[in-house]
PDB file of C-alpha atoms in Angstrom:
ATOM      1  CA  MET A  72       0.000   0.000   0.000  1.00 70.00           C
ATOM      2  CA  LYS A  73       1.406   3.384  -1.041  1.00 81.00           C
ATOM      3  CA  GLN A  74       2.066   5.957   1.631  1.00 92.00           C
ATOM      4  CA  ASN A  75       0.179   9.230   1.475  1.00 96.00           C
ATOM      5  CA  TYR A  76       3.038  11.694   1.892  1.00 97.00           C
ATOM      6  CA  GLN A  77       0.778  14.722   1.713  1.00 96.00           C
ATOM      7  CA  LYS A  78      -1.164  13.476   4.740  1.00 96.00           C
ATOM      8  CA  GLU A  79       2.120  12.816   6.545  1.00 97.00           C
ATOM      9  CA  LEU A  80       3.173  16.399   5.847  1.00 97.00           C
ATOM     10  CA  GLU A  81      -0.152  17.785   7.067  1.00 96.00           C
ATOM     11  CA  LYS A  82       0.162  15.763  10.285  1.00 96.00           C
ATOM     12  CA  ILE A  83       3.630  17.216  10.950  1.00 95.00           C
ATOM     13  CA  LEU A  84       2.411  20.757  10.239  1.00 96.00           C
ATOM     14  CA  ALA A  85      -0.537  20.289  12.596  1.00 94.00           C
ATOM     15  CA  GLN A  86       1.741  19.020  15.373  1.00 90.00           C
ATOM     16  CA  GLU A  87       4.297  21.828  15.023  1.00 83.00           C
ATOM     17  CA  ALA A  88       3.103  24.166  17.772  1.00 77.00           C
ATOM     18  CA  GLU A  89       6.096  26.451  17.243  1.00 86.00           C
ATOM     19  CA  ARG A  90       6.063  28.246  13.893  1.00 93.00           C
ATOM     20  CA  GLY A  91       9.191  29.664  12.348  1.00 96.00           C
ATOM     21  CA  LYS A  92      11.472  26.629  12.545  1.00 96.00           C
ATOM     22  CA  SER A  93      14.093  26.517   9.809  1.00 98.00           C
ATOM     23  CA  LEU A  94      13.556  24.605   6.572  1.00 98.00           C
ATOM     24  CA  PHE A  95      16.223  24.042   3.911  1.00 98.00           C
ATOM     25  CA  LEU A  96      14.224  23.628   0.703  1.00 98.00           C
ATOM     26  CA  HIS A  97      15.860  22.225  -2.399  1.00 98.00           C
ATOM     27  CA  SER A  98      14.280  23.905  -5.417  1.00 98.00           C
ATOM     28  CA  CYS A  99      14.444  22.620  -8.974  1.00 96.00           C
ATOM     29  CA  CYS A 100      13.039  25.835 -10.496  1.00 97.00           C
ATOM     30  CA  ALA A 101      10.961  28.934  -9.764  1.00 98.00           C
ATOM     31  CA  PRO A 102       7.630  27.627 -11.155  1.00 97.00           C
ATOM     32  CA  CYS A 103       7.749  24.433  -9.080  1.00 97.00           C
ATOM     33  CA  SER A 104       8.791  26.339  -5.957  1.00 98.00           C
ATOM     34  CA  SER A 105       6.055  28.979  -6.236  1.00 98.00           C
ATOM     35  CA  TYR A 106       3.222  27.022  -4.619  1.00 98.00           C
ATOM     36  CA  VAL A 107       5.548  25.286  -2.156  1.00 98.00           C
ATOM     37  CA  LEU A 108       6.945  28.592  -0.890  1.00 98.00           C
ATOM     38  CA  LEU A 109       3.517  30.150  -0.420  1.00 97.00           C
ATOM     39  CA  TYR A 110       2.244  27.007   1.288  1.00 97.00           C
ATOM     40  CA  LEU A 111       5.144  26.504   3.692  1.00 98.00           C
ATOM     41  CA  ARG A 112       6.295  30.031   4.501  1.00 97.00           C
ATOM     42  CA  THR A 113       3.506  30.474   7.053  1.00 96.00           C
ATOM     43  CA  PHE A 114       4.992  27.523   8.971  1.00 96.00           C
ATOM     44  CA  PHE A 115       8.751  27.779   8.405  1.00 97.00           C
ATOM     45  CA  ARG A 116      11.607  30.192   7.894  1.00 98.00           C
ATOM     46  CA  ILE A 117      12.650  28.891   4.500  1.00 98.00           C
ATOM     47  CA  THR A 118      16.033  29.003   2.846  1.00 98.00           C
ATOM     48  CA  VAL A 119      15.784  27.937  -0.785  1.00 98.00           C
ATOM     49  CA  PHE A 120      18.740  25.807  -1.843  1.00 98.00           C
ATOM     50  CA  TYR A 121      19.183  26.098  -5.588  1.00 98.00           C
ATOM     51  CA  TYR A 122      21.372  23.118  -6.439  1.00 98.00           C
ATOM     52  CA  ASN A 123      20.877  21.711  -9.932  1.00 98.00           C
ATOM     53  CA  PRO A 124      24.072  20.619 -11.711  1.00 97.00           C
ATOM     54  CA  ASN A 125      21.835  18.477 -13.928  1.00 96.00           C
ATOM     55  CA  ILE A 126      20.989  21.631 -15.920  1.00 96.00           C
ATOM     56  CA  THR A 127      23.751  20.958 -18.392  1.00 91.00           C
ATOM     57  CA  GLN A 128      23.659  24.161 -20.460  1.00 93.00           C
ATOM     58  CA  GLN A 129      25.044  27.178 -18.613  1.00 95.00           C
ATOM     59  CA  GLU A 130      22.748  29.668 -20.372  1.00 96.00           C
ATOM     60  CA  GLU A 131      19.719  27.628 -19.319  1.00 95.00           C
ATOM     61  CA  TYR A 132      21.025  27.336 -15.758  1.00 97.00           C
ATOM     62  CA  GLU A 133      21.578  31.075 -15.466  1.00 97.00           C
ATOM     63  CA  LYS A 134      18.096  31.786 -16.812  1.00 97.00           C
ATOM     64  CA  ARG A 135      16.468  29.452 -14.287  1.00 97.00           C
ATOM     65  CA  VAL A 136      18.452  30.636 -11.285  1.00 97.00           C
ATOM     66  CA  ALA A 137      17.662  34.264 -12.163  1.00 98.00           C
ATOM     67  CA  GLU A 138      13.950  33.400 -12.203  1.00 98.00           C
ATOM     68  CA  GLN A 139      14.264  31.758  -8.801  1.00 98.00           C
ATOM     69  CA  LYS A 140      15.850  34.900  -7.351  1.00 98.00           C
ATOM     70  CA  ARG A 141      13.219  37.108  -8.988  1.00 98.00           C
ATOM     71  CA  LEU A 142      10.354  35.042  -7.565  1.00 98.00           C
ATOM     72  CA  ILE A 143      11.780  35.083  -4.036  1.00 98.00           C
ATOM     73  CA  ALA A 144      12.210  38.863  -4.212  1.00 98.00           C
ATOM     74  CA  ALA A 145       8.582  39.234  -5.363  1.00 98.00           C
ATOM     75  CA  LEU A 146       7.247  36.944  -2.612  1.00 98.00           C
ATOM     76  CA  ASN A 147       9.192  38.886   0.010  1.00 98.00           C
ATOM     77  CA  ARG A 148       7.768  42.162  -1.320  1.00 98.00           C
ATOM     78  CA  ASP A 149       4.282  40.667  -1.028  1.00 97.00           C
ATOM     79  CA  LEU A 150       4.837  40.347   2.723  1.00 97.00           C
ATOM     80  CA  GLU A 151       4.863  44.144   2.942  1.00 95.00           C
ATOM     81  CA  GLN A 152       1.159  44.229   2.016  1.00 95.00           C
ATOM     82  CA  PRO A 153      -1.367  44.737   4.856  1.00 95.00           C
ATOM     83  CA  GLY A 154      -2.578  41.427   6.245  1.00 94.00           C
ATOM     84  CA  ALA A 155       0.139  39.366   4.552  1.00 95.00           C
ATOM     85  CA  GLU A 156       1.295  36.337   6.541  1.00 94.00           C
ATOM     86  CA  GLY A 157       4.484  34.319   6.504  1.00 97.00           C
ATOM     87  CA  PHE A 158       8.205  34.559   7.047  1.00 97.00           C
ATOM     88  CA  PRO A 159      10.724  36.132   4.656  1.00 98.00           C
ATOM     89  CA  ILE A 160      12.435  33.670   2.318  1.00 98.00           C
ATOM     90  CA  ALA A 161      16.219  33.433   1.945  1.00 98.00           C
ATOM     91  CA  MET A 162      18.234  31.737  -0.811  1.00 98.00           C
ATOM     92  CA  GLN A 163      21.489  29.834  -1.034  1.00 98.00           C
ATOM     93  CA  GLU A 164      22.890  28.920  -4.441  1.00 98.00           C
ATOM     94  CA  GLY A 165      24.854  25.689  -4.572  1.00 97.00           C
ATOM     95  CA  PRO A 166      27.886  25.126  -6.791  1.00 96.00           C
ATOM     96  CA  TYR A 167      27.107  24.724 -10.476  1.00 97.00           C
ATOM     97  CA  VAL A 168      29.277  21.816 -11.646  1.00 97.00           C
ATOM     98  CA  PRO A 169      27.579  19.844 -14.453  1.00 96.00           C
ATOM     99  CA  GLU A 170      30.485  17.366 -14.449  1.00 97.00           C
ATOM    100  CA  LEU A 171      29.130  16.010 -11.145  1.00 96.00           C
ATOM    101  CA  PHE A 172      25.872  15.103 -12.877  1.00 96.00           C
ATOM    102  CA  PHE A 173      27.592  13.483 -15.867  1.00 96.00           C
ATOM    103  CA  ARG A 174      29.815  11.464 -13.520  1.00 96.00           C
ATOM    104  CA  ALA A 175      26.832  10.296 -11.472  1.00 95.00           C
ATOM    105  CA  VAL A 176      24.850   9.043 -14.498  1.00 95.00           C
ATOM    106  CA  ARG A 177      27.715   7.708 -16.639  1.00 95.00           C
ATOM    107  CA  GLY A 178      26.557   4.664 -18.590  1.00 95.00           C
ATOM    108  CA  LEU A 179      22.877   5.577 -18.205  1.00 93.00           C
ATOM    109  CA  GLU A 180      22.675   8.194 -20.946  1.00 90.00           C
ATOM    110  CA  THR A 181      20.060   6.236 -22.929  1.00 90.00           C
ATOM    111  CA  CYS A 182      17.816   5.409 -19.965  1.00 91.00           C
ATOM    112  CA  PRO A 183      14.225   6.619 -20.367  1.00 88.00           C
ATOM    113  CA  GLU A 184      13.010   9.605 -18.371  1.00 87.00           C
ATOM    114  CA  GLY A 185      11.954   8.584 -14.891  1.00 87.00           C
ATOM    115  CA  GLY A 186      14.325   5.608 -14.784  1.00 92.00           C
ATOM    116  CA  ARG A 187      17.567   4.889 -12.973  1.00 95.00           C
ATOM    117  CA  ARG A 188      19.365   7.938 -14.367  1.00 95.00           C
ATOM    118  CA  CYS A 189      16.734  10.215 -12.844  1.00 95.00           C
ATOM    119  CA  ARG A 190      16.852   8.404  -9.498  1.00 97.00           C
ATOM    120  CA  LEU A 191      20.621   8.899  -9.303  1.00 97.00           C
ATOM    121  CA  CYS A 192      20.147  12.571 -10.180  1.00 97.00           C
ATOM    122  CA  PHE A 193      17.566  12.964  -7.397  1.00 98.00           C
ATOM    123  CA  ALA A 194      19.907  11.250  -4.945  1.00 98.00           C
ATOM    124  CA  MET A 195      22.823  13.499  -5.907  1.00 98.00           C
ATOM    125  CA  ARG A 196      20.800  16.663  -5.325  1.00 98.00           C
ATOM    126  CA  LEU A 197      19.070  15.491  -2.161  1.00 98.00           C
ATOM    127  CA  GLU A 198      22.294  14.248  -0.614  1.00 98.00           C
ATOM    128  CA  GLU A 199      23.903  17.658  -1.045  1.00 98.00           C
ATOM    129  CA  THR A 200      20.749  19.283   0.347  1.00 98.00           C
ATOM    130  CA  ALA A 201      20.849  17.062   3.435  1.00 98.00           C
ATOM    131  CA  ARG A 202      24.576  17.689   3.905  1.00 98.00           C
ATOM    132  CA  GLN A 203      24.173  21.459   3.678  1.00 98.00           C
ATOM    133  CA  ALA A 204      21.086  21.411   5.908  1.00 98.00           C
ATOM    134  CA  LYS A 205      22.966  19.514   8.602  1.00 98.00           C
ATOM    135  CA  ALA A 206      25.947  21.873   8.325  1.00 98.00           C
ATOM    136  CA  GLY A 207      23.607  24.858   8.644  1.00 98.00           C
ATOM    137  CA  ASP A 208      21.784  23.377  11.656  1.00 98.00           C
ATOM    138  CA  PHE A 209      18.368  23.470   9.949  1.00 98.00           C
ATOM    139  CA  ALA A 210      15.403  21.761  11.592  1.00 97.00           C
ATOM    140  CA  TYR A 211      14.184  20.150   8.349  1.00 98.00           C
ATOM    141  CA  PHE A 212      15.043  19.686   4.697  1.00 98.00           C
ATOM    142  CA  THR A 213      12.917  18.720   1.705  1.00 98.00           C
ATOM    143  CA  THR A 214      12.538  19.288  -2.050  1.00 98.00           C
ATOM    144  CA  THR A 215      10.058  20.894  -4.440  1.00 98.00           C
ATOM    145  CA  LEU A 216      10.482  18.002  -6.903  1.00 98.00           C
ATOM    146  CA  THR A 217       7.359  16.165  -5.689  1.00 98.00           C
ATOM    147  CA  ILE A 218       5.125  18.858  -7.179  1.00 97.00           C
ATOM    148  CA  SER A 219       5.734  17.564 -10.700  1.00 95.00           C
ATOM    149  CA  PRO A 220       3.198  15.062 -12.104  1.00 94.00           C
ATOM    150  CA  LEU A 221       6.189  13.503 -13.915  1.00 91.00           C
ATOM    151  CA  LYS A 222       8.129  12.789 -10.702  1.00 94.00           C
ATOM    152  CA  ASP A 223       7.472   9.772  -8.472  1.00 95.00           C
ATOM    153  CA  ALA A 224       6.825  11.061  -4.946  1.00 97.00           C
ATOM    154  CA  GLU A 225       7.415   7.568  -3.530  1.00 97.00           C
ATOM    155  CA  VAL A 226      10.930   7.465  -4.978  1.00 97.00           C
ATOM    156  CA  LEU A 227      11.748  11.017  -3.882  1.00 98.00           C
ATOM    157  CA  ASN A 228      10.524  10.508  -0.328  1.00 98.00           C
ATOM    158  CA  ARG A 229      12.457   7.245   0.032  1.00 98.00           C
ATOM    159  CA  ILE A 230      15.638   8.996  -1.106  1.00 98.00           C
ATOM    160  CA  GLY A 231      14.968  11.918   1.241  1.00 98.00           C
ATOM    161  CA  GLN A 232      14.443   9.584   4.182  1.00 98.00           C
ATOM    162  CA  GLU A 233      17.644   7.709   3.354  1.00 98.00           C
ATOM    163  CA  MET A 234      19.635  10.966   3.294  1.00 98.00           C
ATOM    164  CA  ALA A 235      17.986  12.050   6.560  1.00 98.00           C
ATOM    165  CA  ARG A 236      19.279   8.875   8.248  1.00 98.00           C
ATOM    166  CA  ARG A 237      22.713   9.277   6.667  1.00 98.00           C
ATOM    167  CA  TYR A 238      23.200  12.872   7.817  1.00 98.00           C
ATOM    168  CA  GLY A 239      21.142  12.873  10.997  1.00 98.00           C
ATOM    169  CA  ILE A 240      18.591  15.530  10.081  1.00 98.00           C
ATOM    170  CA  CYS A 241      14.785  15.522   9.749  1.00 98.00           C
ATOM    171  CA  PHE A 242      13.297  15.134   6.271  1.00 98.00           C
ATOM    172  CA  LEU A 243       9.914  16.748   5.620  1.00 98.00           C
ATOM    173  CA  PRO A 244       7.791  14.284   3.585  1.00 98.00           C
ATOM    174  CA  SER A 245       5.719  15.717   0.756  1.00 98.00           C
ATOM    175  CA  ASP A 246       3.654  15.167  -2.328  1.00 98.00           C
ATOM    176  CA  PHE A 247       3.155  18.792  -3.263  1.00 98.00           C
ATOM    177  CA  LYS A 248       1.197  17.975  -6.433  1.00 98.00           C
ATOM    178  CA  LYS A 249      -1.713  16.899  -4.205  1.00 96.00           C
ATOM    179  CA  ARG A 250      -4.491  19.297  -3.057  1.00 95.00           C
ATOM    180  CA  GLY A 251      -4.219  21.113  -6.398  1.00 97.00           C
ATOM    181  CA  GLY A 252      -0.605  22.056  -5.760  1.00 97.00           C
ATOM    182  CA  TYR A 253       0.586  21.539  -9.318  1.00 97.00           C
ATOM    183  CA  GLN A 254      -2.355  23.441 -10.827  1.00 98.00           C
ATOM    184  CA  THR A 255      -1.742  26.295  -8.387  1.00 98.00           C
ATOM    185  CA  SER A 256       1.914  26.434  -9.435  1.00 98.00           C
ATOM    186  CA  VAL A 257       0.808  26.860 -13.057  1.00 97.00           C
ATOM    187  CA  LEU A 258      -1.452  29.771 -12.087  1.00 98.00           C
ATOM    188  CA  LEU A 259       1.288  31.351  -9.970  1.00 98.00           C
ATOM    189  CA  SER A 260       3.698  31.078 -12.886  1.00 97.00           C
ATOM    190  CA  ARG A 261       1.295  33.238 -14.866  1.00 97.00           C
ATOM    191  CA  THR A 262       0.775  35.648 -11.980  1.00 97.00           C
ATOM    192  CA  TYR A 263       4.507  36.232 -11.570  1.00 97.00           C
ATOM    193  CA  ASP A 264       5.248  35.842 -15.306  1.00 97.00           C
ATOM    194  CA  LEU A 265       7.777  33.076 -14.689  1.00 97.00           C
ATOM    195  CA  TYR A 266       9.816  31.323 -17.340  1.00 95.00           C
ATOM    196  CA  ARG A 267       8.337  27.831 -17.420  1.00 92.00           C
ATOM    197  CA  GLN A 268      10.680  25.331 -19.048  1.00 88.00           C
ATOM    198  CA  ASP A 269       9.386  22.194 -20.779  1.00 84.00           C
ATOM    199  CA  TYR A 270      12.151  19.743 -19.822  1.00 85.00           C
ATOM    200  CA  CYS A 271      13.816  18.783 -16.557  1.00 88.00           C
ATOM    201  CA  GLY A 272      17.225  20.262 -17.256  1.00 90.00           C
ATOM    202  CA  CYS A 273      19.726  17.713 -18.500  1.00 92.00           C
ATOM    203  CA  ILE A 274      20.720  17.298 -22.123  1.00 92.00           C
ATOM    204  CA  PHE A 275      19.135  13.837 -22.145  1.00 92.00           C
ATOM    205  CA  SER A 276      15.705  15.116 -21.092  1.00 90.00           C
ATOM    206  CA  ARG A 277      16.014  17.888 -23.682  1.00 87.00           C
ATOM    207  CA  GLU A 278      16.749  15.345 -26.413  1.00 88.00           C
ATOM    208  CA  GLN A 279      13.746  13.287 -25.290  1.00 83.00           C
ATOM    209  CA  ARG A 280      11.534  16.378 -25.420  1.00 81.00           C
ATOM    210  CA  GLU A 281      12.672  17.103 -28.992  1.00 83.00           C
ATOM    211  CA  LYS A 282      12.018  13.499 -30.080  1.00 82.00           C
ATOM    212  CA  ASP A 283       8.541  13.591 -28.533  1.00 77.00           C
ATOM    213  CA  ARG A 284       7.829  16.899 -30.289  1.00 77.00           C
ATOM    214  CA  GLU A 285       8.881  15.448 -33.653  1.00 78.00           C
ATOM    215  CA  LYS A 286       6.588  12.452 -33.117  1.00 76.00           C
ATOM    216  CA  ARG A 287       3.645  14.735 -32.345  1.00 75.00           C
ATOM    217  CA  LEU A 288       4.292  16.816 -35.445  1.00 73.00           C
ATOM    218  CA  GLN A 289       4.523  13.695 -37.603  1.00 74.00           C
ATOM    219  CA  ALA A 290       1.268  12.384 -36.138  1.00 77.00           C
ATOM    220  CA  GLU A 291      -0.460  15.697 -36.920  1.00 73.00           C
ATOM    221  CA  ASP A 292       0.705  15.486 -40.548  1.00 66.00           C
TER     222      ASP A 292
END
């Protein structure tokens, strides 16, 4: 029987009598983080950890990280409005070293999206998140990745829990796509005029996107 990670998250939030504990939140991109930040910033003091060496083109990386910074600045400005609730959001940018990604997935270049290559990529990013969270003495860490309908929340939560045990820090379970989370992130992307990419980030997912696009065009002909 599959675990309901959204219900697990809600149980933790309900039990946290003290608001404002620290959360180290790995973010894959601004659009995916939008809903998560609005949802969790009333409970936690969030530091976004932007660590994505899987984005293998530097121009694409720089575009995405700039959007993340722009969104955080906008959300913090929103707190200045009368009646606004929540804690200010901070950001920490991790090292951008695509060679780490290529080393981690060597030999798996032709794996389909969602397979072993992706799981190793998730593990690489979540391990660094857990390591940095422990070093920074954060109360919790987690990731925005579970908001995507294309990402397996079961796999991501298992990896997060493994890294929590390895580094001795609490992992916040999630399935942010639930309760309309993904749909809300799409609306927020429009509200904040965010660049919304159509592939995960690595050159292999980009190639898969282009192949899928060609197939659709051929089918339409």
